[in-house]
Amino acid sequence: MSRLDWPADFERTPESERERNRSFEATLGSTTSELATEMDRMCVDHWRGEIANAHTKSNGLPLHNANPDDPGFVLRWTDDDEQFAVACDASPKLRDNVRYVLKWVNETRMRSQRPVKTGDSEFAAARLPPADDDAIAGTATRQPEHEVLGVAPDAPANVVESAARARKAETHPDNGGDSDEFQRVVEAEEVMLDE
């Protein structure tokens, strides 16, 4: 069973129908970098990628060597209090699914720059229904980063690094810890040091 939080009402591609795209030559690392740039260009309130394991960057995008059992990819974002999501599992390769999402986001964003008027936003097809309030970007139930590390919200970098080092030692899977909790500690440290 996959740990990927696939959006409600989005159909999954049966594994037997997934087809590899042989025309994508980009690596997973370059694809995720391009997707992060594309999302920054959109100036949305918050965004987050998601794959079926914890081998991700703090923004949820897969690391260059991520290889989850479920190759599906979900990208969620909020903009002006509206929630959006796009997902792809058409390929058996994670890289291809992330690339398809990147292409869709880029092409849709580019359409918004044309002087053509439509009845709704170019991203209307990705808008989530209001009932999916808790789904966006893992923000509904996430513990604040400073609480994950057990430090003050305005803790200096050396305190954050020390607390993160101790928490990583406690939660590391090699020491009997939980890999998801360990990943959350890594993400919390990255976020607090970026602030």
PDB file of C-alpha atoms in Angstrom:
ATOM      1  CA  MET A   1       0.000   0.000   0.000  1.00  0.00           C
ATOM      2  CA  SER A   2       1.315   3.432  -0.966  1.00  0.00           C
ATOM      3  CA  ARG A   3       1.937   6.207   1.547  1.00  0.00           C
ATOM      4  CA  LEU A   4       1.287   8.801  -1.157  1.00  0.00           C
ATOM      5  CA  ASP A   5      -1.629  11.086  -0.218  1.00  0.00           C
ATOM      6  CA  TRP A   6      -3.311  11.027  -3.626  1.00  0.00           C
ATOM      7  CA  PRO A   7      -5.983  13.754  -3.953  1.00  0.00           C
ATOM      8  CA  ALA A   8      -9.546  12.595  -3.422  1.00  0.00           C
ATOM      9  CA  ASP A   9     -11.476  12.064  -6.657  1.00  0.00           C
ATOM     10  CA  PHE A  10      -8.281  11.886  -8.760  1.00  0.00           C
ATOM     11  CA  GLU A  11      -8.165   8.568 -10.600  1.00  0.00           C
ATOM     12  CA  ARG A  12      -5.031   6.448 -10.317  1.00  0.00           C
ATOM     13  CA  THR A  13      -3.423   4.895 -13.379  1.00  0.00           C
ATOM     14  CA  PRO A  14      -3.416   1.106 -13.071  1.00  0.00           C
ATOM     15  CA  GLU A  15       0.147  -0.163 -12.788  1.00  0.00           C
ATOM     16  CA  SER A  16      -0.293  -2.284 -15.931  1.00  0.00           C
ATOM     17  CA  GLU A  17      -1.195   0.843 -17.969  1.00  0.00           C
ATOM     18  CA  ARG A  18       1.752   3.023 -16.932  1.00  0.00           C
ATOM     19  CA  GLU A  19       3.998   3.847 -19.857  1.00  0.00           C
ATOM     20  CA  ARG A  20       7.531   5.120 -19.752  1.00  0.00           C
ATOM     21  CA  ASN A  21       8.231   8.373 -21.570  1.00  0.00           C
ATOM     22  CA  ARG A  22      11.396   7.914 -23.573  1.00  0.00           C
ATOM     23  CA  SER A  23      11.543  11.517 -24.792  1.00  0.00           C
ATOM     24  CA  PHE A  24      12.403  13.050 -21.400  1.00  0.00           C
ATOM     25  CA  GLU A  25      16.165  13.352 -21.137  1.00  0.00           C
ATOM     26  CA  ALA A  26      16.328  15.444 -17.970  1.00  0.00           C
ATOM     27  CA  THR A  27      17.373  13.967 -14.644  1.00  0.00           C
ATOM     28  CA  LEU A  28      15.128  13.892 -11.583  1.00  0.00           C
ATOM     29  CA  GLY A  29      17.426  16.448  -9.920  1.00  0.00           C
ATOM     30  CA  SER A  30      17.198  18.956 -12.766  1.00  0.00           C
ATOM     31  CA  THR A  31      13.449  18.376 -13.080  1.00  0.00           C
ATOM     32  CA  THR A  32      12.798  19.137  -9.413  1.00  0.00           C
ATOM     33  CA  SER A  33      14.995  22.225  -9.645  1.00  0.00           C
ATOM     34  CA  GLU A  34      13.001  23.466 -12.653  1.00  0.00           C
ATOM     35  CA  LEU A  35       9.715  22.737 -10.865  1.00  0.00           C
ATOM     36  CA  ALA A  36      10.792  24.720  -7.788  1.00  0.00           C
ATOM     37  CA  THR A  37      11.711  27.654 -10.063  1.00  0.00           C
ATOM     38  CA  GLU A  38       8.370  27.388 -11.845  1.00  0.00           C
ATOM     39  CA  MET A  39       6.437  27.436  -8.554  1.00  0.00           C
ATOM     40  CA  ASP A  40       8.433  30.463  -7.384  1.00  0.00           C
ATOM     41  CA  ARG A  41       7.510  32.241 -10.627  1.00  0.00           C
ATOM     42  CA  MET A  42       3.842  31.619  -9.884  1.00  0.00           C
ATOM     43  CA  CYS A  43       4.156  33.550  -6.584  1.00  0.00           C
ATOM     44  CA  VAL A  44       1.688  31.271  -4.806  1.00  0.00           C
ATOM     45  CA  ASP A  45       1.122  31.487  -1.044  1.00  0.00           C
ATOM     46  CA  HIS A  46       2.487  28.003  -0.280  1.00  0.00           C
ATOM     47  CA  TRP A  47       3.377  24.896  -2.273  1.00  0.00           C
ATOM     48  CA  ARG A  48       4.590  21.386  -1.575  1.00  0.00           C
ATOM     49  CA  GLY A  49       5.414  18.286  -3.596  1.00  0.00           C
ATOM     50  CA  GLU A  50       4.750  14.770  -2.393  1.00  0.00           C
ATOM     51  CA  ILE A  51       6.014  11.289  -3.175  1.00  0.00           C
ATOM     52  CA  ALA A  52       5.370   7.929  -1.522  1.00  0.00           C
ATOM     53  CA  ASN A  53       8.391   7.975   0.793  1.00  0.00           C
ATOM     54  CA  ALA A  54      10.311  10.398   2.990  1.00  0.00           C
ATOM     55  CA  HIS A  55      13.314  10.707   0.633  1.00  0.00           C
ATOM     56  CA  THR A  56      12.492  14.350  -0.105  1.00  0.00           C
ATOM     57  CA  LYS A  57      13.712  17.899   0.264  1.00  0.00           C
ATOM     58  CA  SER A  58      12.022  20.191   2.804  1.00  0.00           C
ATOM     59  CA  ASN A  59       9.581  21.374   0.094  1.00  0.00           C
ATOM     60  CA  GLY A  60       8.467  17.793  -0.528  1.00  0.00           C
ATOM     61  CA  LEU A  61      10.196  17.460  -3.889  1.00  0.00           C
ATOM     62  CA  PRO A  62      12.043  14.162  -4.303  1.00  0.00           C
ATOM     63  CA  LEU A  63      15.776  14.001  -3.839  1.00  0.00           C
ATOM     64  CA  HIS A  64      17.754  13.184  -6.996  1.00  0.00           C
ATOM     65  CA  ASN A  65      18.024   9.509  -6.012  1.00  0.00           C
ATOM     66  CA  ALA A  66      14.500   8.947  -4.652  1.00  0.00           C
ATOM     67  CA  ASN A  67      13.017   5.652  -5.785  1.00  0.00           C
ATOM     68  CA  PRO A  68       9.676   5.021  -4.020  1.00  0.00           C
ATOM     69  CA  ASP A  69       7.624   1.888  -4.675  1.00  0.00           C
ATOM     70  CA  ASP A  70       4.771   4.105  -5.912  1.00  0.00           C
ATOM     71  CA  PRO A  71       6.080   6.389  -8.704  1.00  0.00           C
ATOM     72  CA  GLY A  72       3.170   8.838  -8.390  1.00  0.00           C
ATOM     73  CA  PHE A  73       3.787  12.536  -7.729  1.00  0.00           C
ATOM     74  CA  VAL A  74       1.429  15.146  -6.278  1.00  0.00           C
ATOM     75  CA  LEU A  75       1.977  18.909  -6.281  1.00  0.00           C
ATOM     76  CA  ARG A  76      -0.279  20.999  -4.025  1.00  0.00           C
ATOM     77  CA  TRP A  77      -0.425  24.743  -3.530  1.00  0.00           C
ATOM     78  CA  THR A  78      -2.561  27.531  -2.099  1.00  0.00           C
ATOM     79  CA  ASP A  79      -3.139  30.889  -3.685  1.00  0.00           C
ATOM     80  CA  ASP A  80      -5.537  33.540  -2.373  1.00  0.00           C
ATOM     81  CA  ASP A  81      -7.020  31.002   0.095  1.00  0.00           C
ATOM     82  CA  GLU A  82      -7.837  28.557  -2.708  1.00  0.00           C
ATOM     83  CA  GLN A  83      -6.278  25.103  -2.831  1.00  0.00           C
ATOM     84  CA  PHE A  84      -4.918  23.461  -5.964  1.00  0.00           C
ATOM     85  CA  ALA A  85      -3.409  20.085  -6.772  1.00  0.00           C
ATOM     86  CA  VAL A  86      -2.085  18.284  -9.809  1.00  0.00           C
ATOM     87  CA  ALA A  87      -0.944  14.686  -9.772  1.00  0.00           C
ATOM     88  CA  CYS A  88       0.582  12.218 -12.177  1.00  0.00           C
ATOM     89  CA  ASP A  89       1.247   8.485 -12.081  1.00  0.00           C
ATOM     90  CA  ALA A  90       1.060   7.761 -15.818  1.00  0.00           C
ATOM     91  CA  SER A  91       4.641   6.476 -15.906  1.00  0.00           C
ATOM     92  CA  PRO A  92       6.368   3.744 -13.909  1.00  0.00           C
ATOM     93  CA  LYS A  93       9.240   6.233 -13.387  1.00  0.00           C
ATOM     94  CA  LEU A  94       9.003   8.966 -10.730  1.00  0.00           C
ATOM     95  CA  ARG A  95      11.167  11.267 -12.847  1.00  0.00           C
ATOM     96  CA  ASP A  96       8.706  11.114 -15.736  1.00  0.00           C
ATOM     97  CA  ASN A  97       5.704  11.821 -13.497  1.00  0.00           C
ATOM     98  CA  VAL A  98       7.426  14.850 -11.925  1.00  0.00           C
ATOM     99  CA  ARG A  99       8.395  16.017 -15.428  1.00  0.00           C
ATOM    100  CA  TYR A 100       4.786  15.707 -16.662  1.00  0.00           C
ATOM    101  CA  VAL A 101       3.641  17.867 -13.729  1.00  0.00           C
ATOM    102  CA  LEU A 102       6.403  20.410 -14.445  1.00  0.00           C
ATOM    103  CA  LYS A 103       5.378  20.601 -18.107  1.00  0.00           C
ATOM    104  CA  TRP A 104       1.705  21.065 -17.184  1.00  0.00           C
ATOM    105  CA  VAL A 105       2.474  23.821 -14.648  1.00  0.00           C
ATOM    106  CA  ASN A 106       4.820  25.607 -17.065  1.00  0.00           C
ATOM    107  CA  GLU A 107       2.399  25.442 -19.995  1.00  0.00           C
ATOM    108  CA  THR A 108      -0.514  26.577 -17.843  1.00  0.00           C
ATOM    109  CA  ARG A 109       1.482  29.456 -16.332  1.00  0.00           C
ATOM    110  CA  MET A 110       2.577  30.540 -19.805  1.00  0.00           C
ATOM    111  CA  ARG A 111      -1.061  30.620 -20.947  1.00  0.00           C
ATOM    112  CA  SER A 112      -1.810  33.048 -18.113  1.00  0.00           C
ATOM    113  CA  GLN A 113       0.636  35.507 -19.713  1.00  0.00           C
ATOM    114  CA  ARG A 114      -1.296  35.626 -22.985  1.00  0.00           C
ATOM    115  CA  PRO A 115      -3.790  38.490 -23.509  1.00  0.00           C
ATOM    116  CA  VAL A 116      -6.638  35.983 -23.926  1.00  0.00           C
ATOM    117  CA  LYS A 117      -9.638  36.266 -21.599  1.00  0.00           C
ATOM    118  CA  THR A 118     -11.315  33.153 -20.215  1.00  0.00           C
ATOM    119  CA  GLY A 119     -14.190  32.551 -17.830  1.00  0.00           C
ATOM    120  CA  ASP A 120     -11.872  31.424 -15.042  1.00  0.00           C
ATOM    121  CA  SER A 121      -8.246  31.130 -14.007  1.00  0.00           C
ATOM    122  CA  GLU A 122      -5.933  29.048 -16.183  1.00  0.00           C
ATOM    123  CA  PHE A 123      -5.378  26.901 -13.093  1.00  0.00           C
ATOM    124  CA  ALA A 124      -9.114  26.330 -12.458  1.00  0.00           C
ATOM    125  CA  ALA A 125      -8.750  22.687 -13.530  1.00  0.00           C
ATOM    126  CA  ALA A 126      -6.379  22.121 -10.601  1.00  0.00           C
ATOM    127  CA  ARG A 127      -8.614  23.798  -7.982  1.00  0.00           C
ATOM    128  CA  LEU A 128      -9.574  21.437  -5.173  1.00  0.00           C
ATOM    129  CA  PRO A 129     -13.134  21.342  -3.859  1.00  0.00           C
ATOM    130  CA  PRO A 130     -13.692  23.181  -0.542  1.00  0.00           C
ATOM    131  CA  ALA A 131     -14.238  19.870   1.292  1.00  0.00           C
ATOM    132  CA  ASP A 132     -10.553  18.991   0.890  1.00  0.00           C
ATOM    133  CA  ASP A 133      -9.448  21.656   3.419  1.00  0.00           C
ATOM    134  CA  ASP A 134      -6.945  19.463   5.263  1.00  0.00           C
ATOM    135  CA  ALA A 135      -5.243  18.197   2.115  1.00  0.00           C
ATOM    136  CA  ILE A 136      -3.083  21.107   1.113  1.00  0.00           C
ATOM    137  CA  ALA A 137       0.654  20.820   1.418  1.00  0.00           C
ATOM    138  CA  GLY A 138       0.657  19.035   4.736  1.00  0.00           C
ATOM    139  CA  THR A 139       0.020  22.277   6.608  1.00  0.00           C
ATOM    140  CA  ALA A 140      -3.133  21.333   8.512  1.00  0.00           C
ATOM    141  CA  THR A 141      -1.617  19.007  11.096  1.00  0.00           C
ATOM    142  CA  ARG A 142       2.095  19.721  10.901  1.00  0.00           C
ATOM    143  CA  GLN A 143       3.869  20.602  14.102  1.00  0.00           C
ATOM    144  CA  PRO A 144       5.776  23.907  13.882  1.00  0.00           C
ATOM    145  CA  GLU A 145       9.470  23.451  13.118  1.00  0.00           C
ATOM    146  CA  HIS A 146      10.669  24.967  16.402  1.00  0.00           C
ATOM    147  CA  GLU A 147       8.505  22.495  18.339  1.00  0.00           C
ATOM    148  CA  VAL A 148       9.903  19.553  16.354  1.00  0.00           C
ATOM    149  CA  LEU A 149      13.386  20.615  17.437  1.00  0.00           C
ATOM    150  CA  GLY A 150      12.374  21.717  20.942  1.00  0.00           C
ATOM    151  CA  VAL A 151      13.735  25.251  20.576  1.00  0.00           C
ATOM    152  CA  ALA A 152      12.317  28.772  20.702  1.00  0.00           C
ATOM    153  CA  PRO A 153      10.815  30.114  17.447  1.00  0.00           C
ATOM    154  CA  ASP A 154      13.605  32.709  17.277  1.00  0.00           C
ATOM    155  CA  ALA A 155      16.454  30.410  18.340  1.00  0.00           C
ATOM    156  CA  PRO A 156      19.874  31.312  16.910  1.00  0.00           C
ATOM    157  CA  ALA A 157      21.452  29.031  14.294  1.00  0.00           C
ATOM    158  CA  ASN A 158      23.888  27.381  16.700  1.00  0.00           C
ATOM    159  CA  VAL A 159      21.029  26.379  19.038  1.00  0.00           C
ATOM    160  CA  VAL A 160      18.975  25.052  16.097  1.00  0.00           C
ATOM    161  CA  GLU A 161      21.939  23.037  14.802  1.00  0.00           C
ATOM    162  CA  SER A 162      22.688  21.568  18.236  1.00  0.00           C
ATOM    163  CA  ALA A 163      19.057  20.634  18.890  1.00  0.00           C
ATOM    164  CA  ALA A 164      18.711  19.156  15.400  1.00  0.00           C
ATOM    165  CA  ARG A 165      21.865  17.083  15.841  1.00  0.00           C
ATOM    166  CA  ALA A 166      20.492  15.616  19.097  1.00  0.00           C
ATOM    167  CA  ARG A 167      17.024  14.962  17.623  1.00  0.00           C
ATOM    168  CA  LYS A 168      18.509  13.327  14.517  1.00  0.00           C
ATOM    169  CA  ALA A 169      20.521  10.987  16.730  1.00  0.00           C
ATOM    170  CA  GLU A 170      17.325  10.077  18.645  1.00  0.00           C
ATOM    171  CA  THR A 171      15.137   9.552  15.571  1.00  0.00           C
ATOM    172  CA  HIS A 172      17.624   8.036  13.116  1.00  0.00           C
ATOM    173  CA  PRO A 173      16.363   4.680  11.762  1.00  0.00           C
ATOM    174  CA  ASP A 174      19.785   3.097  12.368  1.00  0.00           C
ATOM    175  CA  ASN A 175      19.278   3.850  16.070  1.00  0.00           C
ATOM    176  CA  GLY A 176      15.776   2.350  16.129  1.00  0.00           C
ATOM    177  CA  GLY A 177      14.005   5.617  15.284  1.00  0.00           C
ATOM    178  CA  ASP A 178      11.239   6.275  12.798  1.00  0.00           C
ATOM    179  CA  SER A 179      12.320   7.355   9.287  1.00  0.00           C
ATOM    180  CA  ASP A 180       9.346   9.738   8.885  1.00  0.00           C
ATOM    181  CA  GLU A 181      10.111  11.437  12.191  1.00  0.00           C
ATOM    182  CA  PHE A 182      13.803  11.644  11.260  1.00  0.00           C
ATOM    183  CA  GLN A 183      12.878  13.281   7.926  1.00  0.00           C
ATOM    184  CA  ARG A 184      10.646  15.771   9.757  1.00  0.00           C
ATOM    185  CA  VAL A 185      13.593  16.736  12.001  1.00  0.00           C
ATOM    186  CA  VAL A 186      15.813  17.242   8.931  1.00  0.00           C
ATOM    187  CA  GLU A 187      13.124  19.410   7.316  1.00  0.00           C
ATOM    188  CA  ALA A 188      12.575  21.418  10.515  1.00  0.00           C
ATOM    189  CA  GLU A 189      16.294  22.187  10.734  1.00  0.00           C
ATOM    190  CA  GLU A 190      16.410  23.297   7.076  1.00  0.00           C
ATOM    191  CA  VAL A 191      13.387  25.576   7.498  1.00  0.00           C
ATOM    192  CA  MET A 192      14.656  27.171  10.710  1.00  0.00           C
ATOM    193  CA  LEU A 193      18.120  27.775   9.272  1.00  0.00           C
ATOM    194  CA  ASP A 194      16.612  29.310   6.117  1.00  0.00           C
ATOM    195  CA  GLU A 195      14.609  31.865   8.120  1.00  0.00           C
TER     196      GLU A 195
END
